[in-house]
């Protein structure tokens, strides 16, 4: 029988933090992918995601996360106690509803995220298609999760 303290051991905390991080990243990626999608939403059958794309996708997501957190914190400071609205990069209404300085932060983040995706060897359309696939493919989700963990443990590889 497990003791309560066993649930808070270092390996369990690391696993829980990793899982929480992964699900937070996937939620963030879902929002970001909406930001890059074009107004015409025709999704043909996407080719299978290969190992290189999985690694590139995971690297892009990890590279975007610090910028996302920074932008969120900066916007939060500007808005104060108010609720931060959902910001979708390709929806000018979601950005225009922000105070001017917050708009600049959001636009900068969107531009930076798009560049990160491209710098990691993926086009925006492919990044979005992989994000959509993640929502429907448990095996792909597991592969991306494992890649995220591996990249965090050995960031130079």
mmCIF file of C-alpha atoms in Angstrom:
data_model
loop_
_atom_site.group_PDB
_atom_site.id
_atom_site.type_symbol
_atom_site.label_atom_id
_atom_site.label_comp_id
_atom_site.label_asym_id
_atom_site.label_seq_id
_atom_site.Cartn_x
_atom_site.Cartn_y
_atom_site.Cartn_z
ATOM 1 C CA UNK A 1 0.000 0.000 0.000
ATOM 2 C CA UNK A 2 1.384 3.391 -0.995
ATOM 3 C CA UNK A 3 1.770 6.114 1.562
ATOM 4 C CA UNK A 4 0.636 9.637 0.802
ATOM 5 C CA UNK A 5 4.245 10.795 0.946
ATOM 6 C CA UNK A 6 5.073 8.394 -1.923
ATOM 7 C CA UNK A 7 2.971 10.498 -4.266
ATOM 8 C CA UNK A 8 5.184 13.487 -3.561
ATOM 9 C CA UNK A 9 8.509 11.752 -4.070
ATOM 10 C CA UNK A 10 10.945 13.348 -6.514
ATOM 11 C CA UNK A 11 10.320 10.887 -9.399
ATOM 12 C CA UNK A 12 6.554 11.273 -9.047
ATOM 13 C CA UNK A 13 6.790 15.058 -8.898
ATOM 14 C CA UNK A 14 8.991 15.093 -12.001
ATOM 15 C CA UNK A 15 6.523 12.856 -13.850
ATOM 16 C CA UNK A 16 3.567 14.990 -12.802
ATOM 17 C CA UNK A 17 5.374 18.216 -13.729
ATOM 18 C CA UNK A 18 6.392 16.766 -17.085
ATOM 19 C CA UNK A 19 2.839 15.675 -17.824
ATOM 20 C CA UNK A 20 1.448 19.032 -16.736
ATOM 21 C CA UNK A 21 4.004 20.823 -18.883
ATOM 22 C CA UNK A 22 3.165 18.629 -21.872
ATOM 23 C CA UNK A 23 -0.563 19.227 -21.626
ATOM 24 C CA UNK A 24 0.022 22.950 -21.108
ATOM 25 C CA UNK A 25 2.229 23.027 -24.172
ATOM 26 C CA UNK A 26 -0.340 21.151 -26.264
ATOM 27 C CA UNK A 27 -3.052 23.594 -25.181
ATOM 28 C CA UNK A 28 -0.773 26.502 -26.058
ATOM 29 C CA UNK A 29 0.056 24.958 -29.400
ATOM 30 C CA UNK A 30 -3.647 24.632 -30.128
ATOM 31 C CA UNK A 31 -4.074 28.354 -29.612
ATOM 32 C CA UNK A 32 -0.984 29.171 -31.613
ATOM 33 C CA UNK A 33 -1.999 26.950 -34.490
ATOM 34 C CA UNK A 34 -5.243 28.881 -34.744
ATOM 35 C CA UNK A 35 -3.153 31.991 -35.064
ATOM 36 C CA UNK A 36 -1.410 30.765 -38.178
ATOM 37 C CA UNK A 37 -4.284 29.139 -39.965
ATOM 38 C CA UNK A 38 -5.491 30.886 -43.034
ATOM 39 C CA UNK A 39 -9.035 31.979 -43.577
ATOM 40 C CA UNK A 40 -9.674 29.057 -45.915
ATOM 41 C CA UNK A 41 -9.951 26.024 -43.684
ATOM 42 C CA UNK A 42 -9.592 23.168 -46.138
ATOM 43 C CA UNK A 43 -7.666 20.315 -44.624
ATOM 44 C CA UNK A 44 -6.765 17.546 -47.001
ATOM 45 C CA UNK A 45 -5.467 14.244 -45.755
ATOM 46 C CA UNK A 46 -2.101 15.124 -44.246
ATOM 47 C CA UNK A 47 0.849 12.832 -44.906
ATOM 48 C CA UNK A 48 2.028 10.844 -41.892
ATOM 49 C CA UNK A 49 4.243 12.730 -39.471
ATOM 50 C CA UNK A 50 7.814 11.474 -39.655
ATOM 51 C CA UNK A 51 10.438 11.413 -36.890
ATOM 52 C CA UNK A 52 12.188 14.537 -38.157
ATOM 53 C CA UNK A 53 8.928 16.482 -38.108
ATOM 54 C CA UNK A 54 8.167 15.240 -34.596
ATOM 55 C CA UNK A 55 11.559 16.473 -33.394
ATOM 56 C CA UNK A 56 11.179 19.801 -35.234
ATOM 57 C CA UNK A 57 7.667 20.236 -33.847
ATOM 58 C CA UNK A 58 8.800 19.514 -30.280
ATOM 59 C CA UNK A 59 11.764 21.881 -30.614
ATOM 60 C CA UNK A 60 9.473 24.642 -31.893
ATOM 61 C CA UNK A 61 7.031 24.140 -29.040
ATOM 62 C CA UNK A 62 9.805 24.242 -26.454
ATOM 63 C CA UNK A 63 11.317 27.338 -28.032
ATOM 64 C CA UNK A 64 7.930 29.115 -28.056
ATOM 65 C CA UNK A 65 7.085 28.444 -24.436
ATOM 66 C CA UNK A 66 9.385 31.009 -22.753
ATOM 67 C CA UNK A 67 8.190 33.719 -25.167
ATOM 68 C CA UNK A 68 4.569 32.761 -24.490
ATOM 69 C CA UNK A 69 5.065 32.934 -20.737
ATOM 70 C CA UNK A 70 6.852 36.277 -20.991
ATOM 71 C CA UNK A 71 4.157 37.777 -23.236
ATOM 72 C CA UNK A 72 1.423 36.465 -20.939
ATOM 73 C CA UNK A 73 3.083 37.967 -17.861
ATOM 74 C CA UNK A 74 3.657 41.321 -19.559
ATOM 75 C CA UNK A 75 0.052 41.507 -20.759
ATOM 76 C CA UNK A 76 -1.154 40.411 -17.326
ATOM 77 C CA UNK A 77 0.759 43.294 -15.711
ATOM 78 C CA UNK A 78 -0.768 45.779 -18.142
ATOM 79 C CA UNK A 79 -4.315 44.511 -17.690
ATOM 80 C CA UNK A 80 -4.010 44.144 -13.937
ATOM 81 C CA UNK A 81 -6.658 42.120 -12.161
ATOM 82 C CA UNK A 82 -8.800 41.831 -15.270
ATOM 83 C CA UNK A 83 -9.111 38.547 -17.086
ATOM 84 C CA UNK A 84 -6.741 38.182 -20.011
ATOM 85 C CA UNK A 85 -8.775 37.498 -23.121
ATOM 86 C CA UNK A 86 -7.995 34.660 -25.502
ATOM 87 C CA UNK A 87 -5.506 36.006 -28.017
ATOM 88 C CA UNK A 88 -5.553 34.487 -31.496
ATOM 89 C CA UNK A 89 -2.881 35.876 -33.782
ATOM 90 C CA UNK A 90 -4.902 35.768 -36.987
ATOM 91 C CA UNK A 91 -7.973 37.293 -35.335
ATOM 92 C CA UNK A 92 -7.442 41.038 -35.317
ATOM 93 C CA UNK A 93 -10.475 41.478 -33.049
ATOM 94 C CA UNK A 94 -8.821 39.465 -30.276
ATOM 95 C CA UNK A 95 -5.740 41.677 -30.486
ATOM 96 C CA UNK A 96 -7.555 44.968 -31.082
ATOM 97 C CA UNK A 97 -9.504 44.471 -27.860
ATOM 98 C CA UNK A 98 -6.286 44.768 -25.860
ATOM 99 C CA UNK A 99 -4.719 48.005 -24.604
ATOM 100 C CA UNK A 100 -2.264 49.437 -27.151
ATOM 101 C CA UNK A 101 0.896 48.305 -25.357
ATOM 102 C CA UNK A 102 -0.579 44.814 -24.898
ATOM 103 C CA UNK A 103 -1.401 44.721 -28.617
ATOM 104 C CA UNK A 104 2.261 45.344 -29.380
ATOM 105 C CA UNK A 105 3.287 42.513 -27.052
ATOM 106 C CA UNK A 106 0.775 40.116 -28.627
ATOM 107 C CA UNK A 107 1.797 40.982 -32.183
ATOM 108 C CA UNK A 108 5.462 40.615 -31.285
ATOM 109 C CA UNK A 109 4.767 37.210 -29.738
ATOM 110 C CA UNK A 110 2.806 36.058 -32.792
ATOM 111 C CA UNK A 111 5.582 37.149 -35.133
ATOM 112 C CA UNK A 112 8.209 35.521 -32.949
ATOM 113 C CA UNK A 113 6.261 32.242 -32.757
ATOM 114 C CA UNK A 114 5.843 32.085 -36.506
ATOM 115 C CA UNK A 115 9.594 32.599 -36.958
ATOM 116 C CA UNK A 116 10.373 29.917 -34.369
ATOM 117 C CA UNK A 117 8.203 27.410 -36.234
ATOM 118 C CA UNK A 118 9.925 28.210 -39.523
ATOM 119 C CA UNK A 119 13.409 28.208 -37.949
ATOM 120 C CA UNK A 120 12.703 24.691 -36.713
ATOM 121 C CA UNK A 121 12.133 23.377 -40.209
ATOM 122 C CA UNK A 122 8.355 23.437 -40.386
ATOM 123 C CA UNK A 123 6.030 25.550 -42.425
ATOM 124 C CA UNK A 124 3.089 27.098 -40.619
ATOM 125 C CA UNK A 125 0.603 24.894 -42.475
ATOM 126 C CA UNK A 126 2.490 21.728 -41.545
ATOM 127 C CA UNK A 127 2.814 22.849 -37.920
ATOM 128 C CA UNK A 128 -0.957 23.381 -37.806
ATOM 129 C CA UNK A 129 -1.681 20.007 -39.395
ATOM 130 C CA UNK A 130 0.544 18.245 -36.867
ATOM 131 C CA UNK A 131 -1.261 20.092 -34.068
ATOM 132 C CA UNK A 132 -4.600 18.871 -35.403
ATOM 133 C CA UNK A 133 -3.252 15.332 -35.740
ATOM 134 C CA UNK A 134 -2.096 15.432 -32.108
ATOM 135 C CA UNK A 135 -5.676 15.929 -30.995
ATOM 136 C CA UNK A 136 -6.786 12.756 -32.763
ATOM 137 C CA UNK A 137 -3.776 10.428 -32.693
ATOM 138 C CA UNK A 138 -2.761 8.947 -29.347
ATOM 139 C CA UNK A 139 0.417 7.395 -30.762
ATOM 140 C CA UNK A 140 1.563 10.702 -32.234
ATOM 141 C CA UNK A 141 0.772 12.454 -28.956
ATOM 142 C CA UNK A 142 2.899 9.909 -27.094
ATOM 143 C CA UNK A 143 5.768 10.306 -29.589
ATOM 144 C CA UNK A 144 5.720 14.102 -29.265
ATOM 145 C CA UNK A 145 5.495 13.823 -25.472
ATOM 146 C CA UNK A 146 8.502 11.476 -25.350
ATOM 147 C CA UNK A 147 10.436 13.758 -27.702
ATOM 148 C CA UNK A 148 9.645 16.777 -25.507
ATOM 149 C CA UNK A 149 10.929 14.893 -22.472
ATOM 150 C CA UNK A 150 14.076 13.763 -24.273
ATOM 151 C CA UNK A 151 14.801 17.270 -25.559
ATOM 152 C CA UNK A 152 14.395 18.719 -22.075
ATOM 153 C CA UNK A 153 16.812 16.182 -20.652
ATOM 154 C CA UNK A 154 19.382 16.669 -23.433
ATOM 155 C CA UNK A 155 18.698 20.144 -24.843
ATOM 156 C CA UNK A 156 21.714 20.102 -27.184
ATOM 157 C CA UNK A 157 20.523 17.076 -29.135
#
